[in-house]
Coordinates of C-alpha atoms and ligand atoms in Angstrom, one line a residue:
Chain A
M57 CA -23.6 -18.0 -30.2
S58 CA -20.4 -19.7 -30.9
P59 CA -18.2 -18.8 -27.8
I60 CA -20.8 -20.8 -25.6
A61 CA -20.3 -23.8 -27.5
E62 CA -16.7 -23.5 -27.7
T63 CA -15.9 -22.7 -24.0
R64 CA -18.7 -24.1 -21.8
P65 CA -19.1 -27.7 -22.3
V66 CA -15.5 -28.6 -22.7
A67 CA -14.7 -27.0 -19.1
I68 CA -17.6 -28.5 -17.7
T69 CA -17.4 -32.0 -18.9
G70 CA -13.7 -32.2 -18.6
Q71 CA -14.2 -31.4 -14.9
R72 CA -16.8 -34.0 -14.4
R73 CA -15.5 -36.9 -16.1
R74 CA -12.5 -36.9 -13.9
V75 CA -14.3 -37.6 -10.5
E76 CA -17.5 -39.2 -11.5
W77 CA -15.9 -42.8 -11.1
L78 CA -16.3 -42.2 -7.1
P79 CA -19.9 -42.5 -6.9
V80 CA -20.0 -45.4 -9.3
I81 CA -17.3 -47.3 -7.2
L82 CA -19.3 -46.7 -4.0
F83 CA -22.6 -47.8 -5.3
G84 CA -20.8 -50.8 -7.1
A85 CA -19.6 -51.6 -3.6
F86 CA -23.0 -51.7 -1.9
V87 CA -24.3 -53.7 -5.0
L88 CA -21.4 -56.4 -4.6
A89 CA -21.2 -56.4 -0.8
P90 CA -24.3 -58.8 -0.1
V91 CA -22.5 -61.3 -2.4
F92 CA -19.3 -61.1 0.0
A93 CA -21.6 -61.2 2.9
A94 CA -22.8 -64.5 1.8
F95 CA -19.2 -66.0 2.0
S96 CA -18.3 -64.1 5.3
G97 CA -20.1 -66.6 7.5
A98 CA -21.6 -63.6 9.5
E99 CA -24.1 -62.6 6.7
G100 CA -26.8 -61.3 9.0
Y101 CA -24.2 -59.1 11.0
V102 CA -22.6 -57.6 7.7
L103 CA -26.0 -56.9 6.0
S104 CA -27.3 -55.2 8.9
L105 CA -24.0 -53.2 9.4
L106 CA -24.2 -52.1 5.9
T107 CA -27.9 -51.4 5.8
R108 CA -27.3 -49.1 8.7
V109 CA -24.4 -47.2 6.7
M110 CA -26.6 -47.0 3.9
I111 CA -29.4 -45.4 5.9
F112 CA -27.3 -43.0 7.6
G113 CA -25.7 -42.4 4.2
I114 CA -29.2 -41.0 3.2
A115 CA -29.3 -39.0 6.5
A116 CA -25.9 -37.4 6.0
M117 CA -26.6 -36.7 2.3
S118 CA -29.8 -34.9 3.0
L119 CA -27.8 -32.9 5.5
D120 CA -25.0 -32.3 3.0
L121 CA -27.6 -30.9 0.6
I122 CA -28.3 -28.0 2.9
L123 CA -25.1 -27.8 4.8
G124 CA -22.4 -28.3 1.8
Y125 CA -24.6 -26.4 -0.9
G126 CA -26.4 -23.9 1.4
A127 CA -24.1 -23.3 4.4
L128 CA -26.9 -24.0 6.6
V129 CA -25.5 -25.8 9.7
S130 CA -28.6 -27.5 11.0
F131 CA -27.8 -29.1 14.4
G132 CA -31.2 -30.6 14.8
H133 CA -31.4 -32.9 11.5
A134 CA -31.7 -36.0 13.7
A135 CA -35.3 -34.7 14.4
F136 CA -36.3 -35.8 10.9
L137 CA -34.9 -39.4 11.7
G138 CA -37.2 -39.3 14.9
I139 CA -40.1 -38.3 12.8
G140 CA -39.7 -40.8 10.3
G141 CA -39.0 -43.7 12.9
Y142 CA -42.1 -42.4 15.1
A143 CA -44.4 -42.2 11.8
V144 CA -43.7 -45.9 11.3
G145 CA -43.9 -46.9 15.1
I146 CA -46.8 -44.9 15.8
L147 CA -48.9 -45.9 13.0
A148 CA -47.9 -49.4 13.2
A149 CA -49.0 -49.5 16.8
H150 CA -52.5 -48.4 15.5
G151 CA -52.6 -51.3 13.0
V152 CA -51.4 -49.2 10.0
E153 CA -48.4 -51.5 9.0
D154 CA -48.0 -50.6 5.4
A155 CA -45.2 -48.6 4.2
L156 CA -47.2 -47.1 1.4
V157 CA -49.1 -45.2 4.3
Q158 CA -46.4 -44.9 6.7
V159 CA -43.7 -43.2 4.4
P160 CA -46.2 -40.6 2.9
V161 CA -47.2 -39.7 6.2
A162 CA -43.5 -39.5 7.4
L163 CA -42.6 -37.4 4.2
A164 CA -45.5 -35.1 5.1
A165 CA -44.7 -34.7 8.8
S166 CA -41.2 -33.9 8.0
A167 CA -42.0 -31.5 5.4
L168 CA -44.4 -29.6 7.8
F169 CA -41.8 -29.8 10.8
G170 CA -39.3 -28.3 8.3
L171 CA -41.5 -25.6 6.9
V172 CA -42.4 -24.4 10.6
T173 CA -38.9 -24.7 12.2
G174 CA -37.3 -23.8 8.9
A175 CA -39.4 -20.6 8.6
I176 CA -38.2 -19.6 12.1
S177 CA -34.8 -20.9 12.0
L178 CA -33.8 -19.1 8.6
R179 CA -34.7 -15.8 9.8
T180 CA -31.5 -16.1 12.0
K181 CA -27.8 -16.6 10.8
G182 CA -24.6 -18.5 12.0
V183 CA -24.3 -19.4 15.3
Y184 CA -28.0 -18.6 15.9
F185 CA -29.3 -20.7 13.3
I186 CA -27.1 -23.6 14.7
M187 CA -28.6 -22.9 18.4
I188 CA -32.3 -22.7 17.1
T189 CA -32.3 -25.8 14.9
L190 CA -30.7 -27.5 18.0
A191 CA -33.5 -26.1 20.3
F192 CA -36.0 -27.5 17.9
G193 CA -34.5 -30.7 17.7
Q194 CA -34.3 -31.0 21.6
M195 CA -38.0 -30.0 21.5
L196 CA -38.9 -32.9 19.6
Y197 CA -36.5 -35.2 21.6
F198 CA -38.5 -34.3 24.9
L199 CA -41.8 -34.7 23.1
A200 CA -40.9 -38.2 22.3
T201 CA -39.8 -39.1 25.7
S202 CA -43.0 -37.8 27.0
L203 CA -45.1 -40.0 24.7
A204 CA -45.8 -42.8 27.3
S205 CA -48.1 -44.7 25.3
Y206 CA -45.4 -45.0 22.8
G207 CA -42.8 -46.2 25.0
G208 CA -41.7 -42.9 26.6
D209 CA -38.2 -42.8 27.4
D210 CA -37.5 -46.5 26.6
G211 CA -38.7 -46.3 23.2
M212 CA -40.8 -49.2 21.8
T213 CA -40.1 -52.4 19.7
L214 CA -42.0 -52.8 16.7
A215 CA -44.1 -55.9 16.2
A216 CA -42.7 -56.7 12.6
R217 CA -41.1 -54.6 9.8
S218 CA -43.7 -52.5 7.6
L219 CA -45.6 -54.2 4.8
V220 CA -45.6 -53.2 1.3
A221 CA -49.0 -53.1 -0.3
G222 CA -49.9 -55.7 2.3
L223 CA -46.9 -58.2 1.6
P224 CA -44.0 -58.6 4.1
L225 CA -41.5 -57.8 1.5
L226 CA -39.1 -56.3 4.0
K227 CA -39.1 -59.3 6.3
G228 CA -35.8 -60.6 5.1
D229 CA -32.6 -58.8 5.7
F230 CA -31.6 -59.0 2.0
A231 CA -34.9 -57.4 1.0
L232 CA -34.4 -54.6 3.4
Y233 CA -31.1 -54.2 2.4
W234 CA -32.0 -53.8 -1.4
V235 CA -34.7 -51.3 -0.4
C236 CA -32.4 -49.4 1.5
F237 CA -29.9 -49.3 -1.4
V238 CA -32.8 -48.1 -3.9
C239 CA -33.6 -45.4 -1.3
L240 CA -30.1 -44.3 -1.2
L241 CA -29.6 -44.4 -4.8
G242 CA -33.0 -42.7 -5.5
T243 CA -32.1 -40.0 -3.0
Y244 CA -28.7 -39.7 -4.4
V245 CA -29.7 -39.0 -8.0
L246 CA -32.7 -36.8 -6.9
A247 CA -30.2 -34.7 -4.8
R248 CA -27.6 -34.6 -7.6
S249 CA -30.4 -33.2 -9.9
I250 CA -31.5 -30.6 -7.6
V251 CA -28.0 -29.2 -7.0
A252 CA -27.5 -28.7 -10.6
S253 CA -31.0 -27.3 -11.5
R254 CA -31.9 -23.8 -11.5
F255 CA -33.2 -24.1 -7.8
G256 CA -29.9 -25.7 -6.8
R257 CA -28.0 -22.8 -8.5
V258 CA -29.9 -20.4 -6.5
L259 CA -29.1 -22.2 -3.5
R260 CA -25.5 -22.5 -4.2
G261 CA -25.4 -19.0 -5.2
S262 CA -27.1 -17.7 -1.7
R263 CA -24.4 -19.7 -0.1
E264 CA -21.5 -17.8 -1.7
N265 CA -23.0 -14.2 -1.5
A266 CA -26.7 -13.5 -0.3
T267 CA -26.5 -10.0 -0.9
R268 CA -25.6 -10.4 -4.5
M269 CA -28.5 -12.9 -4.9
E270 CA -30.9 -10.1 -3.8
A271 CA -29.3 -7.8 -5.9
I272 CA -30.4 -9.8 -9.0
G273 CA -33.9 -10.4 -7.8
F274 CA -33.7 -13.5 -5.6
H275 CA -35.0 -13.8 -2.1
P276 CA -32.5 -16.7 -0.8
F277 CA -35.0 -17.2 2.1
R278 CA -37.5 -19.0 0.2
Y279 CA -35.1 -21.3 -1.7
Q280 CA -33.2 -22.1 1.7
L281 CA -36.5 -22.9 3.3
V282 CA -37.4 -25.3 0.3
A283 CA -34.3 -26.7 0.5
Y284 CA -34.6 -27.3 4.3
M285 CA -37.9 -29.2 3.9
I286 CA -36.6 -31.2 1.1
S287 CA -33.6 -32.3 3.1
G288 CA -35.8 -32.9 6.1
M289 CA -38.0 -35.3 4.1
M290 CA -35.1 -37.3 2.9
A291 CA -33.9 -37.6 6.5
G292 CA -37.5 -38.7 7.4
L293 CA -37.3 -41.5 4.8
A294 CA -33.9 -42.5 6.5
G295 CA -35.9 -42.5 9.7
C296 CA -38.7 -44.9 8.3
L297 CA -35.8 -47.3 7.1
L298 CA -34.1 -47.1 10.5
A299 CA -37.0 -48.1 12.4
N300 CA -37.4 -51.1 10.2
Q301 CA -33.8 -52.1 10.2
A302 CA -33.7 -51.7 14.3
E303 CA -37.5 -53.0 14.5
F304 CA -37.4 -50.7 17.5
I305 CA -37.9 -46.6 17.8
S306 CA -36.8 -44.7 20.8
P307 CA -36.0 -40.9 21.5
A308 CA -32.5 -41.9 21.2
F309 CA -33.1 -41.5 17.1
M310 CA -33.1 -37.8 17.6
T311 CA -30.7 -36.8 20.5
W312 CA -28.5 -33.8 19.8
Q313 CA -25.6 -36.2 19.7
R314 CA -27.2 -38.0 16.8
S315 CA -27.4 -34.6 15.0
G316 CA -23.7 -34.0 15.7
E317 CA -22.8 -37.3 14.5
L318 CA -24.5 -36.6 11.1
I319 CA -22.7 -33.1 10.7
F320 CA -19.5 -35.3 11.5
M321 CA -20.3 -37.5 8.9
V322 CA -20.7 -35.0 6.4
V323 CA -17.6 -33.0 7.4
L324 CA -15.6 -36.3 7.6
G325 CA -16.7 -37.1 4.0
G326 CA -16.1 -33.8 2.6
L327 CA -18.8 -31.1 2.4
G328 CA -20.6 -30.4 -0.9
S329 CA -20.4 -33.7 -2.9
L330 CA -23.3 -35.7 -1.7
H331 CA -21.5 -39.0 -2.2
G332 CA -18.9 -37.7 0.1
A333 CA -21.5 -37.6 2.9
V334 CA -22.2 -41.4 2.1
L335 CA -18.4 -42.1 2.4
G336 CA -18.5 -40.2 5.7
A337 CA -21.2 -42.2 7.2
A338 CA -19.5 -45.4 6.0
A339 CA -16.3 -44.2 7.6
F340 CA -17.8 -43.3 10.9
L341 CA -20.0 -46.4 11.5
L342 CA -17.3 -48.8 10.3
L343 CA -14.7 -46.9 12.6
E344 CA -17.2 -46.9 15.5
E345 CA -18.0 -50.5 14.8
F346 CA -14.2 -51.9 14.6
L347 CA -12.3 -49.5 16.6
P348 CA -12.4 -51.6 19.5
E349 CA -11.0 -54.6 17.7
I350 CA -8.3 -52.5 16.1
L351 CA -7.3 -51.2 19.4
H352 CA -7.1 -54.9 20.7
M353 CA -4.9 -55.6 17.9
L354 CA -2.8 -52.6 18.1
G355 CA -2.4 -53.1 21.9
F356 CA -0.8 -56.4 21.7
M357 CA 2.6 -55.0 23.4
L358 CA 0.6 -53.7 26.3
S359 CA -0.1 -55.7 29.2
T360 CA -3.5 -57.4 29.0
D361 CA -4.9 -55.0 31.8
M362 CA -4.0 -52.2 29.9
Q363 CA -5.2 -53.7 26.6
A364 CA -8.5 -54.4 28.1
R365 CA -8.9 -50.7 29.4
L366 CA -8.0 -49.3 25.9
V367 CA -10.5 -51.5 24.2
E368 CA -12.9 -50.5 26.9
N369 CA -12.5 -46.7 26.6
W370 CA -12.2 -46.9 22.7
K371 CA -14.4 -43.7 22.6
M372 CA -11.5 -41.9 24.0
V373 CA -9.6 -42.7 21.1
F374 CA -12.5 -42.3 18.6
G375 CA -13.2 -38.6 19.2
P376 CA -9.8 -37.5 19.0
L377 CA -9.3 -39.5 15.9
L378 CA -12.2 -38.2 14.1
I379 CA -11.0 -34.7 14.9
L380 CA -7.6 -35.3 13.6
I381 CA -8.7 -36.8 10.4
V382 CA -11.1 -33.6 9.9
L383 CA -8.1 -31.3 10.7
F384 CA -5.3 -32.9 8.7
A385 CA -7.7 -33.9 5.7
R386 CA -9.0 -30.8 4.9
G387 CA -12.0 -31.4 2.7
G388 CA -12.6 -34.8 4.4
I389 CA -12.2 -38.1 2.4
M390 CA -13.2 -36.3 -0.8
G391 CA -10.4 -34.0 -0.2
M392 CA -8.0 -36.9 0.1
L393 CA -9.3 -38.5 -2.9
G394 CA -8.9 -35.5 -4.9
G395 CA -12.3 -35.1 -5.7
R396 CA -14.2 -31.9 -6.8
H397 CA -16.1 -30.3 -4.1
E398 CA -18.2 -27.5 -5.1
Chain B
M93 CA -41.2 17.4 -18.7
N94 CA -42.4 13.7 -18.3
E95 CA -42.7 11.8 -15.0
P96 CA -39.4 11.3 -13.8
Q97 CA -37.9 7.8 -14.0
L98 CA -36.6 8.0 -10.5
A99 CA -37.3 10.4 -7.8
L100 CA -36.1 10.9 -4.2
R101 CA -38.2 12.8 -2.0
N102 CA -36.7 14.4 1.1
L103 CA -34.7 11.1 1.7
R104 CA -32.9 10.7 5.1
K105 CA -30.9 8.1 7.0
A106 CA -28.7 8.2 10.1
Y107 CA -26.2 5.9 11.5
G108 CA -26.6 6.6 15.1
A109 CA -25.8 10.5 15.6
L110 CA -24.0 10.6 12.1
V111 CA -26.7 11.8 9.5
V112 CA -25.5 10.3 6.3
T113 CA -28.4 11.1 4.0
D114 CA -29.7 14.7 4.8
G115 CA -32.9 15.4 3.0
V116 CA -32.0 14.4 -0.5
D117 CA -34.3 15.6 -3.4
L118 CA -33.4 14.3 -6.8
T119 CA -35.3 13.6 -9.9
V120 CA -33.8 11.5 -12.9
Q121 CA -35.4 11.6 -16.3
A122 CA -35.8 8.3 -18.3
G123 CA -32.6 7.7 -20.4
E124 CA -30.7 10.3 -18.5
L125 CA -27.2 9.4 -17.3
H126 CA -26.9 11.1 -13.9
A127 CA -23.6 11.2 -12.0
I128 CA -23.5 11.8 -8.5
I129 CA -20.0 13.1 -7.2
G130 CA -18.8 14.0 -3.9
P131 CA -15.8 13.7 -1.4
N132 CA -15.0 10.3 0.4
G133 CA -17.7 9.8 3.1
A134 CA -20.2 12.0 1.4
G135 CA -22.8 9.2 1.7
K136 CA -22.9 8.4 -2.1
T137 CA -22.7 4.7 -1.3
T138 CA -25.4 4.8 1.4
L139 CA -27.6 6.8 -0.9
I140 CA -27.4 3.9 -3.7
H141 CA -28.4 1.4 -0.9
Q142 CA -31.2 3.5 0.0
I143 CA -32.5 3.7 -3.7
S144 CA -31.8 0.0 -4.4
G145 CA -33.4 -1.2 -1.1
L146 CA -30.3 -2.8 0.6
A147 CA -30.5 -0.3 3.4
S148 CA -33.9 1.2 4.7
S149 CA -34.6 5.0 4.9
D150 CA -35.5 6.8 8.0
S151 CA -37.8 8.9 6.3
G152 CA -38.7 10.0 2.7
Q153 CA -39.6 8.5 -0.4
V154 CA -37.9 6.6 -3.4
L155 CA -40.4 6.8 -6.5
F156 CA -39.7 4.4 -9.3
D157 CA -41.7 4.9 -12.4
G158 CA -44.0 7.1 -10.3
R159 CA -44.5 4.2 -7.9
D160 CA -43.6 4.2 -4.4
V161 CA -40.9 1.6 -3.8
T162 CA -39.6 2.7 -0.3
G163 CA -40.9 0.0 1.5
L164 CA -39.9 -2.9 -1.2
P165 CA -36.8 -5.1 -0.3
M166 CA -34.0 -5.0 -2.8
H167 CA -34.9 -8.2 -4.6
K168 CA -38.3 -6.9 -5.4
R169 CA -37.0 -3.5 -6.8
V170 CA -34.7 -5.6 -8.9
R171 CA -37.7 -7.4 -10.6
H172 CA -39.3 -3.9 -11.4
G173 CA -36.2 -2.9 -13.1
L174 CA -34.1 -1.0 -10.5
A175 CA -30.6 -2.8 -10.4
R176 CA -27.4 -1.8 -8.9
S177 CA -23.7 -2.8 -9.0
F178 CA -21.6 -2.7 -5.9
Q179 CA -18.6 -0.4 -5.1
I180 CA -16.9 -3.3 -3.4
T181 CA -17.1 -6.3 -5.9
S182 CA -19.8 -8.5 -5.1
I183 CA -19.9 -11.8 -7.3
L184 CA -20.0 -15.6 -6.8
P185 CA -16.2 -16.4 -6.8
K186 CA -16.7 -20.2 -7.4
F187 CA -19.1 -19.7 -10.3
S188 CA -18.0 -19.0 -13.8
A189 CA -18.0 -15.7 -15.2
L190 CA -20.9 -17.0 -17.6
D191 CA -23.0 -18.6 -14.6
N192 CA -22.8 -15.4 -12.5
V193 CA -24.5 -13.6 -15.3
A194 CA -26.7 -16.5 -16.2
L195 CA -28.0 -16.3 -12.9
A196 CA -29.2 -12.7 -13.3
V197 CA -30.9 -13.9 -16.4
Q198 CA -32.6 -16.8 -14.4
A199 CA -33.9 -14.5 -12.0
R200 CA -36.1 -12.7 -14.7
S201 CA -37.1 -15.7 -16.8
G202 CA -39.5 -18.2 -15.5
S203 CA -39.5 -19.9 -12.1
S204 CA -36.4 -21.0 -10.2
F205 CA -38.4 -23.7 -8.4
R206 CA -37.2 -26.0 -10.8
F207 CA -35.4 -29.1 -9.6
L208 CA -34.8 -31.1 -12.7
G209 CA -32.4 -30.3 -15.5
D210 CA -28.9 -28.8 -15.5
A211 CA -29.4 -25.0 -15.3
S212 CA -25.8 -24.4 -16.6
L213 CA -26.7 -26.1 -19.9
E214 CA -29.7 -24.0 -20.6
A215 CA -29.2 -22.1 -23.7
D216 CA -32.0 -19.8 -23.0
L217 CA -30.1 -18.5 -19.9
N218 CA -26.6 -18.6 -21.4
E219 CA -27.1 -16.9 -24.8
P220 CA -28.4 -13.6 -23.0
A221 CA -25.8 -14.0 -20.4
M222 CA -23.0 -14.4 -23.2
E223 CA -24.5 -11.1 -24.7
C224 CA -23.9 -9.1 -21.6
L225 CA -20.5 -10.6 -21.3
N226 CA -19.6 -9.6 -24.8
L227 CA -21.1 -6.1 -24.2
V228 CA -18.7 -5.5 -21.6
G229 CA -15.7 -7.2 -23.3
L230 CA -15.4 -10.4 -21.1
G231 CA -16.8 -12.7 -23.6
A232 CA -13.4 -14.8 -23.8
R233 CA -13.4 -15.2 -20.2
A234 CA -16.9 -16.6 -19.7
A235 CA -15.6 -20.0 -18.6
I236 CA -13.3 -18.7 -15.9
P237 CA -14.3 -18.9 -12.1
A238 CA -15.1 -15.2 -11.3
G239 CA -13.0 -15.4 -8.4
L240 CA -9.9 -15.7 -10.5
L241 CA -10.6 -12.9 -12.8
S242 CA -8.5 -9.8 -12.5
H243 CA -9.8 -7.0 -10.5
G244 CA -10.7 -4.9 -13.7
E245 CA -12.5 -7.9 -15.1
K246 CA -14.3 -8.3 -11.9
R247 CA -15.5 -4.9 -12.3
Q248 CA -16.7 -5.5 -15.8
L249 CA -18.5 -8.6 -14.7
E250 CA -20.6 -6.5 -12.0
L251 CA -21.7 -4.4 -14.9
A252 CA -22.4 -7.5 -16.9
I253 CA -24.6 -8.7 -14.1
G254 CA -26.4 -5.6 -13.5
L255 CA -27.1 -5.3 -17.3
A256 CA -28.5 -9.2 -17.3
T257 CA -31.4 -8.2 -15.2
Q258 CA -32.5 -6.0 -17.8
P259 CA -33.0 -2.8 -15.7
K260 CA -34.7 0.4 -16.5
V261 CA -32.5 2.2 -14.3
L262 CA -29.1 1.0 -13.3
L263 CA -27.3 2.4 -10.3
L264 CA -23.5 2.0 -10.5
D265 CA -21.3 2.8 -7.6
E266 CA -17.9 3.7 -8.7
P267 CA -17.6 1.1 -11.7
L268 CA -14.2 2.4 -12.4
A269 CA -12.8 2.0 -8.6
G270 CA -9.4 0.5 -8.7
T271 CA -9.3 -0.5 -12.4
G272 CA -6.3 0.4 -14.6
H273 CA -6.5 2.6 -17.6
E274 CA -7.3 0.1 -20.2
D275 CA -10.1 -1.5 -18.2
A276 CA -11.4 2.1 -17.2
Q277 CA -11.5 2.9 -21.0
R278 CA -13.5 -0.3 -21.7
V279 CA -16.0 0.2 -18.9
V280 CA -16.4 4.0 -20.0
E281 CA -16.9 2.6 -23.8
T282 CA -19.6 0.5 -22.7
L283 CA -21.4 3.1 -20.6
R284 CA -21.2 5.3 -23.7
R285 CA -23.0 2.7 -25.7
L286 CA -25.5 2.2 -22.8
K287 CA -26.3 5.8 -22.6
G288 CA -29.8 6.9 -23.5
R289 CA -31.1 3.1 -23.9
I290 CA -31.1 2.7 -20.0
T291 CA -31.2 5.2 -17.2
I292 CA -28.1 5.5 -15.3
V293 CA -27.2 6.9 -12.0
L294 CA -23.4 6.8 -11.9
I295 CA -21.3 7.5 -8.9
E296 CA -17.6 8.0 -9.9
H297 CA -14.7 9.7 -8.6
D298 CA -12.8 9.7 -12.1
M299 CA -13.9 13.3 -13.1
D300 CA -12.6 12.8 -16.8
A301 CA -15.4 9.9 -17.0
V302 CA -17.9 11.8 -15.3
F303 CA -17.7 15.0 -17.3
S304 CA -17.6 13.2 -20.5
L305 CA -20.4 10.8 -19.9
A306 CA -23.0 12.7 -17.7
D307 CA -26.1 14.4 -18.7
R308 CA -26.4 16.0 -15.4
V309 CA -24.5 16.0 -12.4
S310 CA -25.2 16.2 -8.7
V311 CA -22.8 17.0 -5.9
L312 CA -23.2 15.4 -2.6
V313 CA -21.3 16.6 0.4
Y314 CA -22.0 15.5 3.9
G315 CA -25.3 13.9 2.9
R316 CA -26.8 17.0 1.1
L317 CA -27.1 17.6 -2.5
I318 CA -25.4 21.0 -2.8
A319 CA -26.0 21.3 -6.6
T320 CA -27.3 19.7 -9.6
D321 CA -26.9 20.8 -13.0
S322 CA -25.1 20.2 -16.6
P323 CA -21.6 19.2 -16.4
E324 CA -20.3 22.4 -17.7
A325 CA -22.2 24.3 -15.0
I326 CA -21.0 22.1 -12.3
R327 CA -17.3 22.5 -13.4
A328 CA -18.0 26.4 -13.3
N329 CA -19.9 26.3 -10.0
A330 CA -17.8 28.1 -7.2
E331 CA -19.5 26.2 -4.4
V332 CA -18.7 22.9 -5.8
R333 CA -15.3 24.0 -6.5
S334 CA -14.6 24.8 -3.1
A335 CA -16.4 21.8 -1.6
Y336 CA -15.0 19.2 -3.7
L337 CA -13.2 19.8 -6.8
G338 CA -10.9 22.5 -5.2
E339 CA -10.3 19.9 -2.6
E340 CA -9.0 17.4 -4.9
A341 CA -6.9 19.7 -6.8
A342 CA -5.4 20.7 -3.4
Ligands
ATP645 N1 -23.3 0.7 8.2 C1 -22.8 1.7 8.6 N2 -22.8 2.1 9.9 C2 -22.2 2.8 10.5 N3 -21.7 4.1 9.6 C3 -21.6 4.1 8.4 C4 -22.1 2.7 7.7 N4 -22.1 3.0 6.3 C5 -21.4 3.9 6.1 N5 -21.3 4.7 7.3 C6 -20.7 6.2 7.5 O1 -21.5 7.0 6.6 C7 -20.6 7.9 6.0 C8 -21.1 7.7 4.5 O2 -20.6 6.7 4.0 P1 -20.6 6.1 2.5 O3 -19.9 4.9 2.4 O4 -22.0 6.3 2.0 O5 -19.7 7.3 1.9 P2 -19.3 7.3 0.2 O6 -19.8 8.7 -0.2 O7 -19.7 6.3 -0.5 O8 -17.6 7.4 0.4 P3 -16.6 6.8 -0.6 O9 -16.3 7.9 -1.6 O10 -15.4 6.5 0.2 O11 -17.1 5.6 -1.3 C9 -19.2 7.5 6.4 O12 -18.7 8.2 7.5 C10 -19.3 6.1 6.9 O13 -18.4 5.9 7.8
MG646 MG1 -18.8 4.6 -1.5

């Protein structure tokens, strides 16, 4: 039918072409960063910081999949980071050090946790959903603190990073960086595809008007549950990477504050664009890292005593600053850049 | 007479002390256009909610194609061919008009647990959707986000979405509500074309439309059906005139 050929593709591609340079620049920056890191004189530090950014980028993006496209405000998403981390740590403690086993186990455990907790939480809406996901997250947190043989409260140091097919491929910081990059890119491409697919369209439709979706024959619950599981698996993968990056696991992986930070990253970046969540994670972590130094510089006119106190209490500035950014830049960083969010 | 396409048996519903559906019995034959009229607050929308499964019934039965669907949720009834529109427009405002309809096509064509491939480019979904849009006269507006359509166009979109589910029975809750003369004409024309092809239960306050379209008319007052008859007989019915038509004239 000709009207389709005439109206559709024009409107769609026109819209897309305008913004698609953003992810290209973003991923391009991650590709080029190691080159600059080599010249920076603090290679290890830069690499490990950016590796963390990418890992949290994966976690924030996974949250964006359900929060931005499904309006499901999960306040327990850090639990999946913990599941991924503990899968690596616990298996390694029992001599299973290969990522080819650890990662599938982590993904399966995340899917299972997502299935059980999602099936319960998704029966509630709004603030109840937030509270119940928070409760499940806390449950897992307390479970981790009680695992005395795996470090309990204090957590446990990994003897080494995971092997890949028996080889110590993740040993170097560069190697880990590139593995995280590939995971980030892979997760992004997969999430992009999901969002545009039939499944993603049902998820997006359910966000806008669940009753309408039921009236055309969809049961939003089923789609939301599967999305919740997929999102959890992606965050579980991030947990595996985080354990390897830190070479350490602890219940701190899954505190409710961590879940809150993930939500913040997504909102900061701009809901519902996926790469926005990565930008949000980057902005959050870099600000957290450099704010003390920025404050030190900005405080040059103050007495040294005041300056020191300002730097020491940088978190007092960090919180309000984040809130101001979110308040004044509606749509987050993506909104400021004029990107499409959908 | 054949087995009715849709039958309500002693259907009841109360909101607290307020009885909104009070023992409604109704049969609708296949291909019939059956109008339900009644004053504001008579319980027409609630009845549609009960038939479509959006609201549960306190007692009684909804039989569709001879099958008891009273316990089925709305999304399952739709899949059996019992679709509805909403009095208060219910669309996906950020989706294009075409995507709104294509999603309804998607619901009945294959699995939606597909994670690859851009759904908005699937010709198998877009072509039937486009046909539905053309049928209601929205073909030229396919690419517009539904939230930006005019009120009248949104009402037409509601109808197109309902049709895209390929219903055997379509329940229409005031499809003309709030539309201008031209849009209303267009919807009436569409309904006339659909008449006989699918079974339609039409709730409408526009009496010209009702009496020109309906095969039979039922009158609902305070949750009770006080009459079901041909349009001519309803027009002549004294009880109906005092309960409803008279009220309008006054
Ligand atoms: N969810 C609800 N809770 C409580 N009362 C309700 C609810 N829905 C409807 N009612 C009441 O039930 C009665 C019937 O409402 P309904 O919307 O079915 O009437 P209607 O015939 O569709 O009216 P209108 O012509 O104005 O659309 C009204 O008195 C209304 O206030
Ligand atoms: Mg009504």
